[in-house]
Amino acid sequence: MTETKVRLGVVGTTWYAETHLRNIQSHDGAELVAIAGRDRDKATEVAARYQIPLVYTDYQAMIASGNIDAVVIVAPDELHLPITMDALDAGLHVLCEKPLATTAADARAMYKRAEAAGLKHMSYFALRTSMHHRYLKSLIEDGYLGPVYSAQFSLTHGFFRGDDYQWRFDAARGAGALGDLGCYVIDQARWYLGDIARVSANLRNTISRPCATGVPYQPANDSAVLAVEFVNGAHATMSTNVVAHQAERKQTNTVVLQGEGGTLELQHTFSGAVLRGARAYDDGFRTLKIPADLWEGVDPSNPGIVGQVHSVGDRAFIDAILDDEPISPSFYDGWKVQQVIETAFAANTSGSWESVPEDES
């Protein structure tokens, strides 16, 4: 690694990859030097927009070039394992988009390899960067709720209401709504309440999406409903849906936490967010405003730029490399989420509660 800056390469050229590019470029300790994409024209276009000097069509060539210290992976799920392993073997720090892998075994292997190599590793869950989610987390830690008894987590949008083929809903390539959105709410649940012990699940596919080539495939779910039981005894419901019309909200994430000391409710959408709370002695709910000092340079009217100002997400990854500090969420968190996803698939098949594997001693 260079003495003053972390040199980064990004695998992926989608609109979502550009969120990572903006976050990386905002950090004074980062140098965005390379991008890899299978379509050279598209990769060249993105590189020009962000003044990225090196363009690759083969991620392996970028990894082997010696030009980067770390890689950010924004590629389809089935590519996360091979890209990560190649990067770790080359001595690179890795940030990988959610879900970490397509199986719990692969996620565990990624975590173990990164730890053995002594490299920094982050499993990227974008909702953890949100100011409202972070403030909710701080309220829990400060004892607003006391012991939490029950909770509700949901994440819905309608971006895939059409019938065009999408790799996320091809069971050979993705885990459907459970993998694409479920990983967010499972991570939220673990972040707020701790590890999950048991899962019951019902998965549905409601829209037929024929493959353009005409080749039949096994469809993955576009709607998922889970009941979970935590190690600490709390329980919760979870739901994810990618075919739910959300109008001006675009996407809606709802979190309800009910505890001995009261209740907290967060509705987080693309058009705004509201956090409400009621202590056990309150007669009504009240809106909880994020304290001004917590915004730290972010205009509350433009919360979407938090990833370009605070040490969260990509910026936290860079900080951890520069300062040699641990990262959260790490590949460990990505592995634990993948275990719950896999357990939910088993529960859907069995029609009964299934236990999440415990860590090996």
Short mmCIF file of C-alpha atoms in Angstrom, two decimals:
data_model
loop_
_atom_site.label_atom_id
_atom_site.label_comp_id
_atom_site.label_asym_id
_atom_site.label_seq_id
_atom_site.Cartn_x
_atom_site.Cartn_y
_atom_site.Cartn_z
CA MET A 1 0.00 0.00 0.00
CA THR A 2 1.17 3.54 -0.69
CA GLU A 3 2.16 5.67 2.32
CA THR A 4 -0.44 8.40 1.82
CA LYS A 5 -3.32 7.04 -0.24
CA VAL A 6 -5.20 3.81 -0.78
CA ARG A 7 -5.28 2.95 -4.48
CA LEU A 8 -8.62 1.40 -5.36
CA GLY A 9 -10.07 -0.52 -8.28
CA VAL A 10 -13.79 -1.13 -8.79
CA VAL A 11 -15.34 -4.14 -10.50
CA GLY A 12 -18.67 -3.04 -12.00
CA THR A 13 -20.01 -0.23 -14.17
CA THR A 14 -23.70 -0.06 -13.27
CA TRP A 15 -25.48 3.06 -12.00
CA TYR A 16 -25.19 1.58 -8.51
CA ALA A 17 -21.43 1.13 -8.92
CA GLU A 18 -21.27 4.87 -9.48
CA THR A 19 -22.50 5.41 -5.92
CA HIS A 20 -19.33 3.68 -4.76
CA LEU A 21 -17.24 5.75 -7.17
CA ARG A 22 -18.63 9.01 -5.75
CA ASN A 23 -18.03 7.83 -2.18
CA ILE A 24 -14.46 6.79 -2.93
CA GLN A 25 -13.61 10.03 -4.73
CA SER A 26 -14.85 12.04 -1.75
CA HIS A 27 -12.10 10.62 0.49
CA ASP A 28 -8.82 12.53 0.60
CA GLY A 29 -6.97 9.33 1.45
CA ALA A 30 -8.21 7.43 -1.59
CA GLU A 31 -7.04 7.29 -5.19
CA LEU A 32 -9.48 5.77 -7.67
CA VAL A 33 -7.13 4.34 -10.29
CA ALA A 34 -8.91 1.48 -12.08
CA ILE A 35 -12.27 0.13 -13.15
CA ALA A 36 -13.17 -3.24 -14.67
CA GLY A 37 -16.23 -4.03 -16.76
CA ARG A 38 -16.99 -6.60 -19.45
CA ASP A 39 -18.23 -3.91 -21.86
CA ARG A 40 -15.17 -1.81 -22.71
CA ASP A 41 -17.22 1.04 -24.15
CA LYS A 42 -19.32 1.30 -21.01
CA ALA A 43 -16.29 0.99 -18.74
CA THR A 44 -14.45 3.66 -20.73
CA GLU A 45 -17.47 5.96 -20.50
CA VAL A 46 -17.70 5.58 -16.72
CA ALA A 47 -13.94 5.96 -16.35
CA ALA A 48 -14.03 9.25 -18.26
CA ARG A 49 -16.85 10.55 -16.07
CA TYR A 50 -14.85 9.91 -12.89
CA GLN A 51 -11.35 10.57 -14.26
CA ILE A 52 -10.27 6.97 -13.71
CA PRO A 53 -7.00 6.39 -15.60
CA LEU A 54 -7.03 2.60 -16.03
CA VAL A 55 -9.79 0.55 -17.73
CA TYR A 56 -9.92 -3.25 -17.78
CA THR A 57 -12.34 -5.74 -19.32
CA ASP A 58 -10.85 -8.56 -17.23
CA TYR A 59 -11.01 -8.10 -13.47
CA GLN A 60 -8.19 -10.64 -13.05
CA ALA A 61 -5.87 -8.42 -15.06
CA MET A 62 -6.75 -5.47 -12.84
CA ILE A 63 -6.11 -7.51 -9.70
CA ALA A 64 -2.78 -8.82 -11.00
CA SER A 65 -1.60 -5.43 -12.29
CA GLY A 66 0.00 -4.24 -9.06
CA ASN A 67 -1.72 -0.89 -9.56
CA ILE A 68 -4.20 -1.19 -6.68
CA ASP A 69 -4.21 -1.87 -2.94
CA ALA A 70 -7.92 -2.64 -2.57
CA VAL A 71 -10.90 -3.67 -4.67
CA VAL A 72 -14.59 -2.81 -4.46
CA ILE A 73 -16.83 -5.50 -5.95
CA VAL A 74 -20.15 -4.41 -7.47
CA ALA A 75 -20.82 -7.45 -9.67
CA PRO A 76 -23.55 -10.13 -9.92
CA ASP A 77 -23.79 -12.38 -6.87
CA GLU A 78 -22.27 -15.48 -8.45
CA LEU A 79 -19.05 -13.54 -9.17
CA HIS A 80 -18.46 -12.39 -5.59
CA LEU A 81 -16.61 -15.55 -4.54
CA PRO A 82 -14.10 -15.82 -7.40
CA ILE A 83 -13.34 -12.10 -7.53
CA THR A 84 -12.88 -11.92 -3.75
CA MET A 85 -10.65 -14.98 -3.59
CA ASP A 86 -8.46 -13.74 -6.45
CA ALA A 87 -8.16 -10.34 -4.77
CA LEU A 88 -7.28 -11.79 -1.37
CA ASP A 89 -4.71 -14.10 -2.93
CA ALA A 90 -3.15 -11.00 -4.52
CA GLY A 91 -2.95 -9.30 -1.11
CA LEU A 92 -5.73 -6.81 -1.72
CA HIS A 93 -8.25 -5.51 0.81
CA VAL A 94 -11.84 -6.20 -0.31
CA LEU A 95 -15.20 -4.47 -0.03
CA CYS A 96 -17.94 -6.67 -1.48
CA GLU A 97 -21.53 -5.70 -2.18
CA LYS A 98 -24.41 -7.60 -0.60
CA PRO A 99 -25.20 -10.46 -0.49
CA LEU A 100 -21.66 -11.59 0.22
CA ALA A 101 -22.05 -14.90 -1.63
CA THR A 102 -24.61 -17.33 -3.03
CA THR A 103 -24.09 -19.91 -0.27
CA ALA A 104 -23.18 -19.80 3.39
CA ALA A 105 -20.22 -22.10 2.73
CA ASP A 106 -18.81 -19.67 0.17
CA ALA A 107 -19.36 -16.70 2.48
CA ARG A 108 -17.56 -18.52 5.30
CA ALA A 109 -14.67 -19.37 2.98
CA MET A 110 -14.35 -15.70 1.98
CA TYR A 111 -14.34 -14.62 5.63
CA LYS A 112 -11.80 -17.25 6.69
CA ARG A 113 -9.49 -16.46 3.75
CA ALA A 114 -9.56 -12.73 4.47
CA GLU A 115 -8.85 -13.27 8.16
CA ALA A 116 -6.02 -15.68 7.46
CA ALA A 117 -4.46 -13.16 5.07
CA GLY A 118 -4.75 -10.34 7.62
CA LEU A 119 -6.56 -8.14 5.10
CA LYS A 120 -9.42 -5.68 5.62
CA HIS A 121 -12.82 -6.94 4.51
CA MET A 122 -16.23 -5.28 4.40
CA SER A 123 -19.63 -6.72 3.53
CA TYR A 124 -21.52 -3.71 2.19
CA PHE A 125 -25.04 -3.12 3.53
CA ALA A 126 -26.05 0.36 2.35
CA LEU A 127 -28.81 0.88 4.93
CA ARG A 128 -26.20 0.90 7.70
CA THR A 129 -24.88 4.17 6.28
CA SER A 130 -28.25 5.95 6.68
CA MET A 131 -28.40 8.66 9.35
CA HIS A 132 -31.85 7.53 10.53
CA HIS A 133 -30.78 3.91 10.89
CA ARG A 134 -27.62 4.93 12.73
CA TYR A 135 -29.57 7.17 15.08
CA LEU A 136 -32.03 4.35 15.74
CA LYS A 137 -29.08 2.12 16.59
CA SER A 138 -27.75 4.72 19.05
CA LEU A 139 -31.14 4.99 20.75
CA ILE A 140 -31.20 1.22 21.27
CA GLU A 141 -27.67 1.30 22.70
CA ASP A 142 -28.63 4.18 25.00
CA GLY A 143 -31.43 2.09 26.51
CA TYR A 144 -34.48 3.80 24.97
CA LEU A 145 -36.25 0.44 24.59
CA GLY A 146 -34.73 -1.62 27.37
CA PRO A 147 -34.94 -5.34 26.55
CA VAL A 148 -36.59 -5.79 23.14
CA TYR A 149 -39.35 -8.38 23.02
CA SER A 150 -40.58 -8.26 19.41
CA ALA A 151 -39.91 -6.51 16.13
CA GLN A 152 -40.99 -6.09 12.53
CA PHE A 153 -38.70 -5.51 9.56
CA SER A 154 -39.81 -4.99 5.98
CA LEU A 155 -38.24 -3.77 2.75
CA THR A 156 -40.33 -3.41 -0.39
CA HIS A 157 -40.18 -1.82 -3.82
CA GLY A 158 -41.72 -2.34 -7.23
CA PHE A 159 -38.64 -2.10 -9.45
CA PHE A 160 -39.19 -5.62 -10.84
CA ARG A 161 -42.92 -5.57 -11.56
CA GLY A 162 -42.19 -6.09 -15.25
CA ASP A 163 -41.89 -9.51 -16.86
CA ASP A 164 -38.42 -9.07 -18.38
CA TYR A 165 -35.73 -11.58 -17.42
CA GLN A 166 -33.66 -10.57 -14.38
CA TRP A 167 -30.72 -12.63 -13.17
CA ARG A 168 -31.72 -12.03 -9.54
CA PHE A 169 -34.83 -14.14 -10.09
CA ASP A 170 -33.04 -16.98 -11.83
CA ALA A 171 -32.42 -19.51 -9.03
CA ALA A 172 -29.15 -20.59 -10.67
CA ARG A 173 -27.77 -17.05 -10.36
CA GLY A 174 -29.57 -15.27 -7.53
CA ALA A 175 -31.66 -15.81 -4.40
CA GLY A 176 -34.58 -13.61 -5.44
CA ALA A 177 -36.14 -11.06 -3.12
CA LEU A 178 -34.86 -13.01 -0.10
CA GLY A 179 -31.26 -12.59 -1.22
CA ASP A 180 -31.52 -9.17 -2.85
CA LEU A 181 -33.56 -7.37 -0.17
CA GLY A 182 -33.75 -9.96 2.59
CA CYS A 183 -30.04 -9.59 3.25
CA TYR A 184 -30.71 -5.97 4.26
CA VAL A 185 -33.43 -6.71 6.81
CA ILE A 186 -31.58 -9.73 8.19
CA ASP A 187 -28.51 -7.56 8.66
CA GLN A 188 -30.66 -4.87 10.30
CA ALA A 189 -32.14 -7.41 12.67
CA ARG A 190 -28.71 -8.73 13.69
CA TRP A 191 -27.31 -5.19 14.00
CA TYR A 192 -30.13 -4.07 16.29
CA LEU A 193 -30.97 -7.24 18.22
CA GLY A 194 -28.20 -9.82 17.86
CA ASP A 195 -27.90 -13.25 16.31
CA ILE A 196 -30.86 -15.23 14.98
CA ALA A 197 -31.43 -18.76 16.26
CA ARG A 198 -34.42 -20.11 14.29
CA VAL A 199 -36.32 -19.28 11.11
CA SER A 200 -39.69 -20.07 9.55
CA ALA A 201 -40.27 -18.91 5.97
CA ASN A 202 -42.73 -18.70 3.09
CA LEU A 203 -41.35 -17.76 -0.33
CA ARG A 204 -43.42 -16.89 -3.41
CA ASN A 205 -42.88 -16.13 -7.07
CA THR A 206 -45.71 -14.07 -8.55
CA ILE A 207 -44.47 -12.85 -11.95
CA SER A 208 -43.32 -15.08 -14.80
CA ARG A 209 -40.13 -13.75 -16.38
CA PRO A 210 -39.23 -15.83 -19.47
CA CYS A 211 -35.58 -15.96 -20.46
CA ALA A 212 -34.89 -14.09 -23.71
CA THR A 213 -33.09 -17.15 -25.09
CA GLY A 214 -36.14 -19.31 -24.48
CA VAL A 215 -34.20 -21.64 -22.18
CA PRO A 216 -36.33 -22.73 -19.20
CA TYR A 217 -34.97 -21.95 -15.74
CA GLN A 218 -36.00 -22.32 -12.11
CA PRO A 219 -37.45 -18.99 -10.94
CA ALA A 220 -36.44 -17.51 -7.60
CA ASN A 221 -38.84 -15.78 -5.20
CA ASP A 222 -39.98 -12.18 -5.68
CA SER A 223 -41.72 -12.08 -2.29
CA ALA A 224 -40.59 -13.52 1.04
CA VAL A 225 -42.08 -13.59 4.54
CA LEU A 226 -40.08 -14.84 7.54
CA ALA A 227 -40.61 -15.33 11.24
CA VAL A 228 -37.41 -15.40 13.27
CA GLU A 229 -36.40 -16.10 16.84
CA PHE A 230 -33.28 -14.46 18.26
CA VAL A 231 -30.71 -16.05 20.55
CA ASN A 232 -31.73 -13.55 23.26
CA GLY A 233 -35.36 -14.73 23.14
CA ALA A 234 -36.87 -11.87 21.13
CA HIS A 235 -38.84 -12.69 18.00
CA ALA A 236 -39.69 -10.82 14.80
CA THR A 237 -41.38 -10.91 11.42
CA MET A 238 -39.58 -9.99 8.22
CA SER A 239 -40.92 -9.35 4.74
CA THR A 240 -39.36 -8.44 1.42
CA ASN A 241 -41.11 -7.79 -1.88
CA VAL A 242 -39.82 -6.50 -5.21
CA VAL A 243 -43.21 -6.24 -6.95
CA ALA A 244 -44.97 -3.94 -4.46
CA HIS A 245 -45.95 -0.56 -5.93
CA GLN A 246 -44.56 2.19 -3.68
CA ALA A 247 -45.60 5.28 -5.66
CA GLU A 248 -43.55 8.35 -4.68
CA ARG A 249 -41.75 6.39 -1.94
CA LYS A 250 -40.02 4.20 -4.57
CA GLN A 251 -38.70 1.91 -1.81
CA THR A 252 -39.93 1.53 1.77
CA ASN A 253 -38.00 0.13 4.70
CA THR A 254 -40.02 -0.17 7.90
CA VAL A 255 -38.56 -1.09 11.29
CA VAL A 256 -40.70 -1.48 14.43
CA LEU A 257 -39.01 -2.39 17.71
CA GLN A 258 -41.07 -3.11 20.84
CA GLY A 259 -39.41 -3.39 24.23
CA GLU A 260 -39.93 -3.12 27.94
CA GLY A 261 -39.17 0.59 27.87
CA GLY A 262 -41.25 1.57 24.84
CA THR A 263 -41.49 1.38 21.05
CA LEU A 264 -39.49 2.81 18.16
CA GLU A 265 -40.76 2.99 14.56
CA LEU A 266 -38.77 3.99 11.49
CA GLN A 267 -40.15 4.43 7.98
CA HIS A 268 -37.32 5.06 5.54
CA THR A 269 -38.11 5.75 1.86
CA PHE A 270 -36.47 7.32 -1.18
CA SER A 271 -38.67 10.38 -0.59
CA GLY A 272 -37.85 10.82 3.09
CA ALA A 273 -37.64 9.18 6.50
CA VAL A 274 -39.50 9.50 9.78
CA LEU A 275 -38.43 8.06 13.15
CA ARG A 276 -41.03 7.97 15.93
CA GLY A 277 -40.87 6.78 19.48
CA ALA A 278 -42.98 6.35 22.60
CA ARG A 279 -41.57 5.58 26.01
CA ALA A 280 -43.56 3.28 28.26
CA TYR A 281 -44.86 6.31 30.19
CA ASP A 282 -45.78 8.40 27.08
CA ASP A 283 -49.39 8.96 26.04
CA GLY A 284 -48.49 9.30 22.39
CA PHE A 285 -45.76 8.82 19.80
CA ARG A 286 -43.53 11.73 18.93
CA THR A 287 -41.21 12.32 16.01
CA LEU A 288 -37.56 11.93 17.00
CA LYS A 289 -35.31 14.40 15.22
CA ILE A 290 -31.69 13.53 14.64
CA PRO A 291 -29.59 15.89 16.80
CA ALA A 292 -27.90 18.61 14.75
CA ASP A 293 -24.39 17.64 15.89
CA LEU A 294 -24.80 14.11 14.51
CA TRP A 295 -25.20 15.40 10.94
CA GLU A 296 -21.52 16.52 11.01
CA GLY A 297 -21.34 18.46 7.77
CA VAL A 298 -24.31 16.81 6.03
CA ASP A 299 -27.28 19.00 5.09
CA PRO A 300 -30.36 17.28 6.60
CA SER A 301 -32.28 18.19 3.45
CA ASN A 302 -29.81 16.10 1.42
CA PRO A 303 -29.14 13.00 3.54
CA GLY A 304 -28.11 10.94 0.52
CA ILE A 305 -24.63 12.47 0.55
CA VAL A 306 -23.78 11.04 3.97
CA GLY A 307 -21.62 8.38 2.28
CA GLN A 308 -19.48 11.19 0.85
CA VAL A 309 -18.96 12.94 4.20
CA HIS A 310 -19.07 10.51 7.16
CA SER A 311 -16.87 7.51 7.86
CA VAL A 312 -19.44 4.98 6.66
CA GLY A 313 -19.51 2.48 3.81
CA ASP A 314 -16.68 2.98 1.31
CA ARG A 315 -15.17 5.77 3.40
CA ALA A 316 -15.12 3.57 6.51
CA PHE A 317 -13.42 0.84 4.46
CA ILE A 318 -10.72 3.29 3.38
CA ASP A 319 -10.31 4.63 6.93
CA ALA A 320 -9.88 1.10 8.28
CA ILE A 321 -7.09 0.42 5.79
CA LEU A 322 -5.31 3.69 6.54
CA ASP A 323 -5.67 3.38 10.32
CA ASP A 324 -5.36 -0.42 10.52
CA GLU A 325 -8.67 -0.70 12.37
CA PRO A 326 -11.36 -3.42 12.29
CA ILE A 327 -14.39 -2.98 10.03
CA SER A 328 -18.11 -3.43 10.64
CA PRO A 329 -19.98 -4.89 8.86
CA SER A 330 -17.28 -7.37 7.88
CA PHE A 331 -17.31 -10.59 5.90
CA TYR A 332 -18.29 -12.24 9.18
CA ASP A 333 -21.57 -10.31 9.14
CA GLY A 334 -22.10 -11.21 5.49
CA TRP A 335 -21.57 -14.88 6.34
CA LYS A 336 -24.04 -14.76 9.24
CA VAL A 337 -26.66 -13.14 6.99
CA GLN A 338 -26.10 -15.82 4.36
CA GLN A 339 -26.64 -18.51 6.99
CA VAL A 340 -30.07 -17.05 7.79
CA ILE A 341 -30.97 -16.84 4.08
CA GLU A 342 -29.97 -20.47 3.59
CA THR A 343 -31.92 -21.51 6.68
CA ALA A 344 -34.98 -19.66 5.35
CA PHE A 345 -34.82 -21.66 2.11
CA ALA A 346 -34.66 -24.86 4.15
CA ALA A 347 -37.63 -23.74 6.28
CA ASN A 348 -39.66 -22.91 3.19
CA THR A 349 -39.02 -26.41 1.85
CA SER A 350 -39.69 -28.24 5.12
CA GLY A 351 -42.66 -26.12 6.16
CA SER A 352 -41.31 -25.97 9.71
CA TRP A 353 -38.92 -24.00 11.89
CA GLU A 354 -35.25 -24.54 11.10
CA SER A 355 -32.24 -23.71 13.28
CA VAL A 356 -29.45 -21.40 12.12
CA PRO A 357 -26.07 -23.17 12.47
CA GLU A 358 -23.94 -22.05 15.38
CA ASP A 359 -20.34 -20.93 14.87
CA GLU A 360 -17.72 -23.64 15.17
CA SER A 361 -15.63 -23.49 18.33
#
